[in-house]
Each structure stands twice: as C-alpha cells, then as structure tokens.
Amino acid sequence: MVRTRYAPSPTGYMHIGNLRTALYAFLVARKDHGKFLLRIEDTDQARFVADALEVIYSSLRVTGLNWDEGPDVGGPVGPYVQSERKEIYQKYGNEILAKGNAYRCFCSKETLEEIRHSHDGDDDAPPIATYDGRCSRLPQAEIDANLKANKSFVIRQKIKKEGATTFHDVVFGDITISNDQLDDQVLIKADGLPTYNFANVVDDHLMQITHVMRGSEYISSTPKYVLLYQSFGWTQPISIHLPLILGANGKKLSKREGAAALSDFLDRGFLPEAILNYIALLGWNPGDDTEFFTLQTLIERFSVDRIGKSPAIFDEVKLKHLNGLHIKAMTPEKFHDLALKYLPEAIRSKFDTKKVAALIQTRVDRLIDIPEMLTFLTAMPFPYDKALYEHKKMKTTPETSKPVLEEVRAKLATLEPWTHDSLHQFMIDFATAKAIKNGQVMWPIRVALTGLPTSPGGAVEAAELLGRAETLSRLDRSISLL
C-alpha cells in the first residue's frame, strides 16, 4: 500500500512551498487509495513556536488535505510527534553504534569552533564546513574513560570518504554525490533527542512510508539518508524532489521577500481551493491546457512523472485569475454566504444582499476587492468627468447622452414594476422606438448612475439595486452636470 506523509516543523506559519509538498503527498496517496500521514517534527525545540501546531492543523483542514493517521487521530505506528519518540531514537542510535556505522563525539563547542576555523596554515581560506571525524579515531580506552566521567557526547554518522553514493530520484533521475562532500552528521544530540535527519529516516521506516517528497534544495543531503538506510539494512522509500518555487524577483519564495504564507493569501481574499489549484501547477503539468482543477480532479489527474525539474515562478496574477474561476464555479448560495462578511454594513442594511452577490459573482477575482467594487451603491462620485460619456463603440457623447437621459428619467418616474426584467425591457423598447442602438441608451444610464468608467453590472443592474428614488435623484444630478 502507498503511504505518504507530510512532516512539518511547528515553526509558526504554513509556507506555500510546504503546502505544495503536503498537496503532492496527499494526491499520491489518494490516487492509489493509500494512506496520508501527518507527523510533527519538533526535535528542534529552539525553533518551536507556540500555537504553531494549531496553524498546521487548521491550514490542512481549510484546504481539504485531511490525514488518515496523525497526532490527533492516532494510528498503528504512533506516536506521530517526534518529541514523544525519544526512546525509539535512542534505541536505533545505539543500534547504529553497535553496527559500527556511527560513533560518539565528545568534542566541546570550543573544539568544534576551532575545527571550523582551521585552514591548514592558509589564512586566506574560508572556514571549513565539515567535521573532521577525529572522534571516530579515538581508542576504546579513551571512549570508556569519557563515558565513565559522564562526559557529554553526540552520536555522529560514520561516512567513509572514499567512493560515491548514488540514488534514484523520480524527478531528477540518477544522482551521484562524492562521499568526501558528506559530513559526519550528528544523529543524536547531547540531550538525547535526534536531529531532523536521523529522526526522519527512522520514522519513515517505522511508519512504512513508500514515497518521500521534499524540496530539491535537499538533494545534497539525500545521500546521508541513503547511507543510513543501508546501515540499518532497510529499504529506501521512493525519492521525489520537487522544484523550487521562486518569487517574481527570481529569489526563493520566502516570508521575508513578500507573501509566502497560506494565511497571507487567505486574508487577501483568495479561496483555499484556488490556492491548491495554483500551487499544484507550480512544478506539475497535466499534459494539456487544463488549468481549472478541483481537489477531486487533481486526485484523478495527478501523476509524479509529470513533475518538472525547472524552478517554478509564483505569479500572483495567474493565482488571481484562477481564484476568479473558482468564484464563478460556486453556487450562488455559497458565494452569497462567503461574500456577506466582505459587504460593508451600509450595503447589508440597505440592499438585497442576494442581488448584490449575484451582480458581482462573475466579476470579482478576490473577495477582498468586494467593498471597493460596490462603493458606487452608497457614495456616487460627483461631480465626475463628463468625458465618461464619450464611447466610440457605443457611439455616445455628452451631447447625445443628455436628451436620452432626460426622456428616460421622465418615463422611469412612472415605470411599474421596478424589477430587473421590466427595467431591461423598458431600455430595449426605448432604443427601438428611437431607432438607436441599445448601448446608446444603456451606456449613458450606467455612467449617470455610477459616475465611474467601469462598474459591476450595467444600467439595468445599477437601477434595480439603487431603487426608483435614488435612480431618479442620480439622473437629475447627471442631467444637471451635462
């Protein structure tokens, strides 16, 4: 059975790149009727942020990425929080020591700093990044003495510097990295807690994870995982490294460089389903021109062999476009309920909110833009530029518009009933009687009622929502302006 996992660290917010990793892992599991696990990797307590766990839960729930096993729902291979698995890691730390594939390192922080700044006599050389493995060469007598003296130690992976390590990645193919580039990484820290890399391997094995997804920036670390799997004699999961997500400036998308958190986009009126739709396309393509996906259609269409290698550029314009498509695809009832909290009180109290929602549903791309779109309902800009009546396509001018508005105003004063259909029919009949185009009637009325170059809906919608009294009042003011 396919088993995938999303294993975030509780560090404060849900990054768009992390959400994409969770999405791809979810899709792989769901497509093959497997299991999707949530595991919390909190071994780095210094980076732990209060309430971050709830951020992880709420972010996954709001996007519909529901997990089958995890800290809150349990499962057969728990605990699913790494800080609760300390004894498990110590067991495997001792096991890899016994196998001779790891060693105790007693070096102090001061010694490690000296090693880092040693240059073999070359003062111009930069500090070295890797540990020199000196504790792997300690005689057993010295090790025993250090243990007897309760000297603090960490457990490091022992990596032979000869040769190279090769692994296969679904996206990038076969990758070979020379072993002399690999550090003897720490596996178990002095406090007995594992490092991220060691806990990752142990947990993936014990939780029977079949596919591991991570960012391509971690490719260089993967050989260390491979060697750990080999040390224990375990089967390595299928490796899938995902392309980077870059901002418009060409830099890796980050909170520092701008909006990179799911919460940022939700706060700005983007729908969870649209965000998922867009980030699915950041690195994956369906093989055709399809761009609109629901979570269910993503499950049906997604395949890891269509994940690309090249970095993906985060384009908010494209996200906005997809957001608009998802808004249009909603039922009128659902959109109305969603739009209500964005409608100003002045509109909620004076207008039929269902008609307002119907007016804007096909025209809004972000929910946060709703208030500005509707300002004309409560506050018409006046005086406005008479040049708005100039429209080549509609063949209108201020001069041709004034008599139209005067006659329309007189007839609207007695129009019954005041409904969308009757208003629409009246304007069509008026244009026919005058032997002019519909636009030569509707464009001047729309401008006269809104005072704007563009507005959601046209003359009929504006008049219906504003009502007879306000419509006549605005026509009077506009006629006076002309």
XYZ file of C-alpha atoms in Angstrom:
482
model
C 0.000 0.000 0.000
C 1.152 3.524 -0.823
C 1.876 5.525 2.331
C 2.950 9.158 2.156
C 3.488 11.743 4.836
C 3.626 15.434 5.465
C 6.095 16.132 8.257
C 6.216 19.848 9.132
C 8.120 21.546 11.922
C 5.906 23.739 14.154
C 7.705 26.995 13.404
C 4.846 29.440 13.023
C 3.117 29.520 9.643
C 2.264 27.399 6.607
C 4.634 28.282 3.758
C 3.241 27.921 0.233
C 6.141 25.585 -0.632
C 5.338 23.357 2.345
C 1.671 23.328 1.382
C 2.625 22.153 -2.113
C 4.662 19.304 -0.595
C 1.665 18.315 1.517
C -0.637 18.530 -1.511
C 1.544 16.329 -3.717
C 1.943 13.747 -0.935
C -1.829 13.803 -0.379
C -2.533 13.357 -4.103
C -0.139 10.406 -4.458
C -1.791 8.649 -1.522
C -5.363 9.357 -2.582
C -4.855 8.400 -6.233
C -3.598 4.947 -5.215
C -6.105 4.549 -2.361
C -3.252 4.657 0.127
C -2.723 6.461 3.417
C -1.679 10.054 4.029
C 0.059 10.654 7.380
C 0.702 13.806 9.379
C 3.841 13.748 11.514
C 5.081 16.640 13.618
C 8.877 17.041 13.557
C 9.564 19.078 16.691
C 13.004 17.830 17.708
C 14.450 21.328 17.273
C 12.856 22.812 20.367
C 14.681 26.123 19.892
C 12.565 26.808 16.797
C 9.273 25.707 18.350
C 6.551 28.360 18.135
C 3.542 28.330 20.434
C 0.234 27.591 18.678
C 2.111 26.508 15.533
C 0.605 23.040 15.786
C -2.880 24.504 15.500
C -1.721 26.508 12.466
C -0.681 23.234 10.805
C -3.986 21.558 11.628
C -6.140 24.481 10.507
C -4.137 25.041 7.292
C -4.540 21.440 6.195
C -8.208 21.320 7.160
C -9.153 24.540 5.378
C -7.578 23.225 2.173
C -9.189 19.801 2.499
C -5.928 17.871 2.917
C -7.301 15.549 5.568
C -4.921 12.986 7.043
C -5.582 9.328 7.843
C -3.069 8.997 10.681
C -1.580 11.672 12.895
C -1.211 13.127 16.390
C -4.883 13.943 16.817
C -6.453 10.937 15.078
C -3.928 8.307 16.127
C -2.906 5.276 14.083
C -0.995 1.988 14.291
C 2.542 3.455 14.117
C 2.374 6.343 16.588
C 3.268 8.453 18.402
C 3.178 10.907 15.490
C 5.040 13.688 17.329
C 8.814 13.244 17.326
C 9.378 14.666 20.811
C 7.270 11.748 22.088
C 9.510 9.161 20.366
C 12.796 9.819 22.195
C 13.237 6.228 23.394
C 12.739 4.935 19.862
C 15.546 7.120 18.505
C 17.878 6.185 21.352
C 17.273 2.518 20.563
C 18.258 2.980 16.929
C 21.097 5.291 17.876
C 22.560 2.505 19.995
C 21.912 0.018 17.198
C 23.828 2.006 14.583
C 26.649 2.448 17.106
C 26.803 -1.316 17.570
C 26.917 -1.812 13.803
C 29.981 0.436 13.603
C 28.264 2.951 11.330
C 28.251 5.712 13.922
C 30.424 6.921 16.778
C 30.316 9.031 19.901
C 31.724 12.528 19.500
C 32.934 14.164 22.726
C 34.132 17.412 21.143
C 33.165 20.572 23.011
C 31.653 23.613 21.300
C 35.034 25.314 21.565
C 36.766 22.393 19.845
C 34.172 22.350 17.080
C 34.691 26.078 16.552
C 38.445 25.567 16.311
C 37.924 22.818 13.726
C 35.589 25.048 11.768
C 38.203 27.800 11.539
C 41.224 25.613 10.832
C 42.825 26.307 7.463
C 45.924 24.106 7.396
C 48.079 27.213 7.532
C 46.248 29.015 4.745
C 44.981 32.241 6.329
C 43.015 33.190 3.203
C 40.961 30.010 3.130
C 37.328 30.182 4.350
C 36.230 28.259 7.456
C 35.655 24.569 6.728
C 32.055 23.421 6.999
C 32.510 19.762 7.868
C 33.611 17.954 10.985
C 36.994 16.238 10.585
C 35.905 12.968 12.198
C 38.590 12.989 14.899
C 36.370 11.250 17.475
C 35.831 8.334 15.096
C 39.527 7.549 15.631
C 39.507 7.587 19.441
C 40.916 4.424 21.090
C 38.363 2.401 23.026
C 40.144 3.140 26.302
C 39.625 6.867 25.853
C 35.976 6.323 24.918
C 35.445 4.234 28.058
C 37.159 6.867 30.217
C 34.998 9.628 28.769
C 31.844 7.616 29.409
C 32.926 6.803 32.947
C 33.487 10.503 33.561
C 29.984 11.238 32.212
C 31.428 13.439 29.520
C 28.761 14.854 27.229
C 28.647 13.433 23.692
C 26.651 13.321 20.498
C 26.314 10.386 18.118
C 27.639 11.038 14.621
C 27.147 9.081 11.418
C 30.388 7.476 10.207
C 30.771 8.098 6.492
C 33.616 6.575 4.502
C 35.097 9.333 2.412
C 36.124 7.035 -0.437
C 33.803 6.468 -3.398
C 30.399 7.972 -4.025
C 26.748 7.398 -3.215
C 24.151 7.088 -5.960
C 20.382 7.224 -5.601
C 17.461 7.453 -7.995
C 15.007 10.308 -7.891
C 11.698 10.216 -9.793
C 12.110 13.817 -10.992
C 15.883 14.220 -11.397
C 16.896 10.677 -12.294
C 20.081 9.035 -11.017
C 22.152 11.361 -8.835
C 25.685 10.634 -7.666
C 27.460 12.603 -4.959
C 31.043 12.028 -3.866
C 31.285 10.818 -0.282
C 34.049 13.277 0.526
C 31.398 16.004 0.265
C 29.339 14.424 3.045
C 29.727 15.457 6.667
C 29.693 13.047 9.585
C 26.357 14.479 10.619
C 25.048 14.395 14.167
C 22.335 11.754 14.627
C 21.602 12.037 18.354
C 22.221 15.302 20.185
C 23.696 15.634 23.661
C 20.207 15.960 25.169
C 19.274 12.567 23.740
C 16.952 13.990 21.092
C 17.592 13.093 17.458
C 18.486 15.521 14.725
C 15.974 16.089 11.952
C 17.843 13.855 9.503
C 18.095 10.831 11.800
C 14.527 11.019 13.101
C 13.334 11.436 9.539
C 14.866 8.167 8.393
C 13.847 6.167 11.477
C 10.274 7.442 11.354
C 9.841 6.944 7.621
C 10.977 3.343 8.015
C 8.856 2.538 11.068
C 5.822 4.285 9.593
C 6.250 2.313 6.357
C 6.433 5.421 4.162
C 6.686 4.416 0.483
C 7.169 7.838 -1.153
C 9.115 10.772 0.301
C 8.674 14.267 -1.138
C 10.917 17.177 -0.283
C 12.296 20.284 -1.956
C 15.118 19.962 -4.475
C 17.323 22.056 -2.181
C 17.684 18.900 -0.064
C 19.113 16.736 -2.855
C 22.644 17.141 -1.490
C 21.519 15.740 1.888
C 19.815 12.668 0.442
C 22.984 10.509 0.222
C 23.225 10.727 4.021
C 19.725 9.278 4.222
C 20.646 6.587 1.715
C 23.682 5.570 3.771
C 21.550 5.443 6.935
C 19.055 3.137 5.247
C 21.938 0.948 4.110
C 23.443 0.954 7.607
C 20.241 -0.492 9.046
C 19.564 -2.768 6.094
C 16.273 -1.023 5.379
C 14.571 -0.434 2.014
C 14.722 3.184 0.964
C 11.404 4.900 0.055
C 10.883 6.270 -3.444
C 12.558 9.687 -3.604
C 10.728 12.634 -5.203
C 12.462 16.017 -5.084
C 10.288 18.972 -6.022
C 11.469 22.033 -7.977
C 11.987 25.319 -6.174
C 9.280 27.958 -6.057
C 10.687 31.379 -6.889
C 9.148 34.801 -6.463
C 8.757 37.290 -9.305
C 12.206 38.652 -8.357
C 13.820 35.296 -9.115
C 14.614 34.607 -5.452
C 13.307 31.670 -3.465
C 9.795 32.474 -2.297
C 10.005 33.489 1.331
C 8.137 35.419 4.002
C 10.957 37.957 4.002
C 10.576 38.632 0.280
C 6.785 39.055 0.445
C 3.654 36.978 0.857
C 4.620 33.331 1.161
C 2.248 32.082 3.838
C -1.116 30.464 3.234
C -2.659 32.811 5.803
C -1.463 35.851 3.819
C -3.374 34.727 0.746
C -6.490 33.705 2.665
C -6.529 37.109 4.371
C -6.412 38.787 0.971
C -9.498 37.026 -0.319
C -8.061 34.015 -2.126
C -10.026 30.781 -1.839
C -8.334 27.661 -0.401
C -9.391 25.625 -3.433
C -7.919 28.199 -5.822
C -4.641 28.282 -3.898
C -4.397 24.476 -4.089
C -5.266 24.593 -7.786
C -2.492 27.098 -8.444
C 0.267 25.539 -6.371
C -0.477 22.149 -7.957
C 0.624 23.724 -11.233
C 3.867 25.048 -9.721
C 6.076 22.199 -10.879
C 3.456 19.832 -12.300
C 1.508 19.979 -15.517
C -1.422 17.809 -16.626
C -0.125 17.323 -20.177
C -2.790 19.534 -21.767
C -4.179 23.076 -21.477
C -6.409 22.361 -18.490
C -5.869 24.928 -15.756
C -9.008 24.672 -13.598
C -8.854 21.838 -11.076
C -10.831 20.916 -8.001
C -9.173 18.741 -5.384
C -11.074 15.734 -6.740
C -9.964 16.317 -10.336
C -6.399 16.793 -9.120
C -6.602 13.366 -7.453
C -7.785 11.888 -10.749
C -5.202 13.618 -12.955
C -2.062 13.941 -10.826
C 0.993 11.803 -11.561
C 4.546 12.244 -10.301
C 6.036 11.574 -13.738
C 4.750 14.976 -14.886
C 6.625 16.914 -12.189
C 9.305 19.047 -13.841
C 12.845 19.922 -12.813
C 12.838 23.651 -13.536
C 12.063 26.167 -10.778
C 8.504 27.476 -10.829
C 7.770 31.210 -10.714
C 4.987 32.253 -8.372
C 2.718 34.538 -10.395
C 0.014 36.213 -8.333
C -1.728 37.416 -11.494
C -2.290 33.781 -12.509
C -3.438 32.934 -8.991
C -5.911 35.802 -9.150
C -7.236 34.529 -12.485
C -7.759 31.018 -11.096
C -9.373 32.463 -7.993
C -11.904 34.208 -10.199
C -12.674 30.938 -11.976
C -13.318 29.183 -8.664
C -15.573 32.022 -7.522
C -17.575 31.765 -10.749
C -17.898 27.994 -10.270
C -19.581 28.380 -6.869
C -23.309 28.049 -6.420
C -24.989 31.454 -5.959
C -25.937 30.412 -2.431
C -22.389 29.528 -1.439
C -20.959 32.710 -2.930
C -23.590 34.817 -1.171
C -22.712 33.279 2.185
C -18.991 33.810 1.534
C -19.398 37.389 0.284
C -21.562 38.505 3.205
C -18.638 39.156 5.548
C -17.000 41.372 2.903
C -20.099 43.516 2.349
C -19.973 46.833 4.243
C -22.713 47.352 6.820
C -24.135 50.216 4.748
C -24.795 47.765 1.920
C -26.023 44.901 4.096
C -28.576 47.170 5.767
C -29.923 48.938 2.652
C -29.704 46.458 -0.225
C -30.826 42.955 -1.117
C -27.562 41.117 -0.474
C -28.509 38.197 -2.713
C -28.928 40.555 -5.657
C -25.660 42.302 -4.780
C -23.842 38.955 -4.652
C -25.372 37.900 -7.967
C -24.183 41.173 -9.501
C -20.533 40.683 -8.570
C -20.002 36.904 -8.584
C -18.834 36.701 -12.200
C -16.789 39.881 -11.912
C -14.767 39.541 -8.703
C -11.335 37.869 -8.615
C -10.546 38.401 -4.925
C -13.058 38.595 -2.105
C -11.155 41.466 -0.530
C -11.954 43.603 -3.605
C -15.719 43.404 -2.981
C -16.106 46.580 -0.868
C -14.352 48.772 -3.424
C -16.404 47.311 -6.279
C -19.600 48.346 -4.537
C -18.740 51.853 -3.341
C -20.959 53.353 -6.080
C -24.029 51.961 -4.312
C -23.544 54.107 -1.226
C -21.419 57.016 -2.450
C -21.570 58.223 -6.032
C -18.550 60.327 -7.060
C -19.870 63.765 -8.016
C -19.088 65.751 -9.986
C -17.469 63.233 -12.298
C -15.743 63.669 -15.665
C -18.273 64.246 -18.463
C -15.801 62.569 -20.813
C -17.073 59.234 -19.473
C -19.993 59.630 -21.861
C -17.573 59.501 -24.805
C -17.611 55.906 -26.071
C -16.644 55.114 -29.654
C -18.033 51.588 -29.675
C -21.346 52.657 -28.142
C -21.348 55.805 -30.336
C -22.197 58.087 -27.439
C -21.079 61.592 -26.476
C -22.106 64.022 -23.725
C -24.237 65.814 -26.310
C -26.126 62.699 -27.450
C -26.455 61.385 -23.897
C -28.254 64.349 -22.325
C -31.545 64.095 -24.276
C -31.587 60.326 -23.792
C -31.237 60.737 -20.038
C -33.949 63.422 -19.926
C -36.506 61.268 -21.701
C -35.520 58.117 -19.789
C -35.807 59.977 -16.480
C -39.339 61.116 -17.255
C -40.518 57.602 -18.172
C -38.754 55.850 -15.269
C -40.675 58.048 -12.832
C -43.807 56.015 -13.557
C -42.359 52.619 -14.566
C -44.080 49.680 -12.889
C -42.972 47.262 -11.614
C -39.408 48.241 -10.675
C -37.755 44.916 -11.462
C -34.768 43.721 -13.443
C -36.936 42.365 -16.249
C -39.140 45.442 -16.561
C -36.149 47.804 -16.480
C -34.362 45.761 -19.131
C -37.442 45.632 -21.368
C -38.019 49.350 -20.947
C -34.481 50.215 -22.108
C -34.678 47.851 -25.087
C -38.062 49.267 -26.117
C -36.797 52.828 -25.692
C -33.832 52.154 -28.006
C -36.113 50.531 -30.588
C -38.553 53.448 -30.524
C -35.717 55.943 -31.011
C -34.067 53.791 -33.715
C -30.764 53.787 -31.836
C -28.532 51.018 -30.520
C -29.146 49.544 -27.092
C -25.709 50.745 -25.998
C -26.668 54.348 -26.787
C -29.277 54.051 -24.056
C -27.628 51.785 -21.529
C -24.153 53.353 -21.536
C -25.345 56.866 -20.640
C -27.649 55.476 -17.934
C -24.842 53.393 -16.422
C -22.499 56.391 -16.323
C -25.232 58.612 -14.896
C -25.958 56.147 -12.083
C -22.360 55.288 -11.132
C -20.107 58.134 -12.245
C -17.438 55.511 -12.927
C -15.585 54.303 -16.044
C -16.379 50.707 -15.063
C -18.738 49.066 -12.598
C -20.071 45.617 -11.843
C -23.150 45.165 -13.950
C -24.697 47.651 -16.299
C -27.518 50.177 -16.344
C -30.252 47.649 -15.556
C -28.445 46.145 -12.544
C -27.491 49.556 -11.146
C -31.037 50.917 -11.441
C -32.592 47.795 -9.919
C -30.303 47.855 -6.884
C -30.447 51.617 -6.315
C -34.244 51.712 -6.480
C -36.511 54.299 -8.068
C -35.880 57.245 -5.757
C -32.080 57.039 -5.837
C -32.059 56.331 -9.577
C -34.142 59.423 -10.326
C -32.026 61.538 -7.985
C -28.795 60.483 -9.683
C -30.294 61.031 -13.142
C -31.283 64.559 -12.122
C -27.792 65.380 -10.896
C -26.180 63.897 -14.003
C -28.502 65.769 -16.350
C -27.626 68.958 -14.475
C -23.917 68.165 -14.907
C -24.389 67.784 -18.653
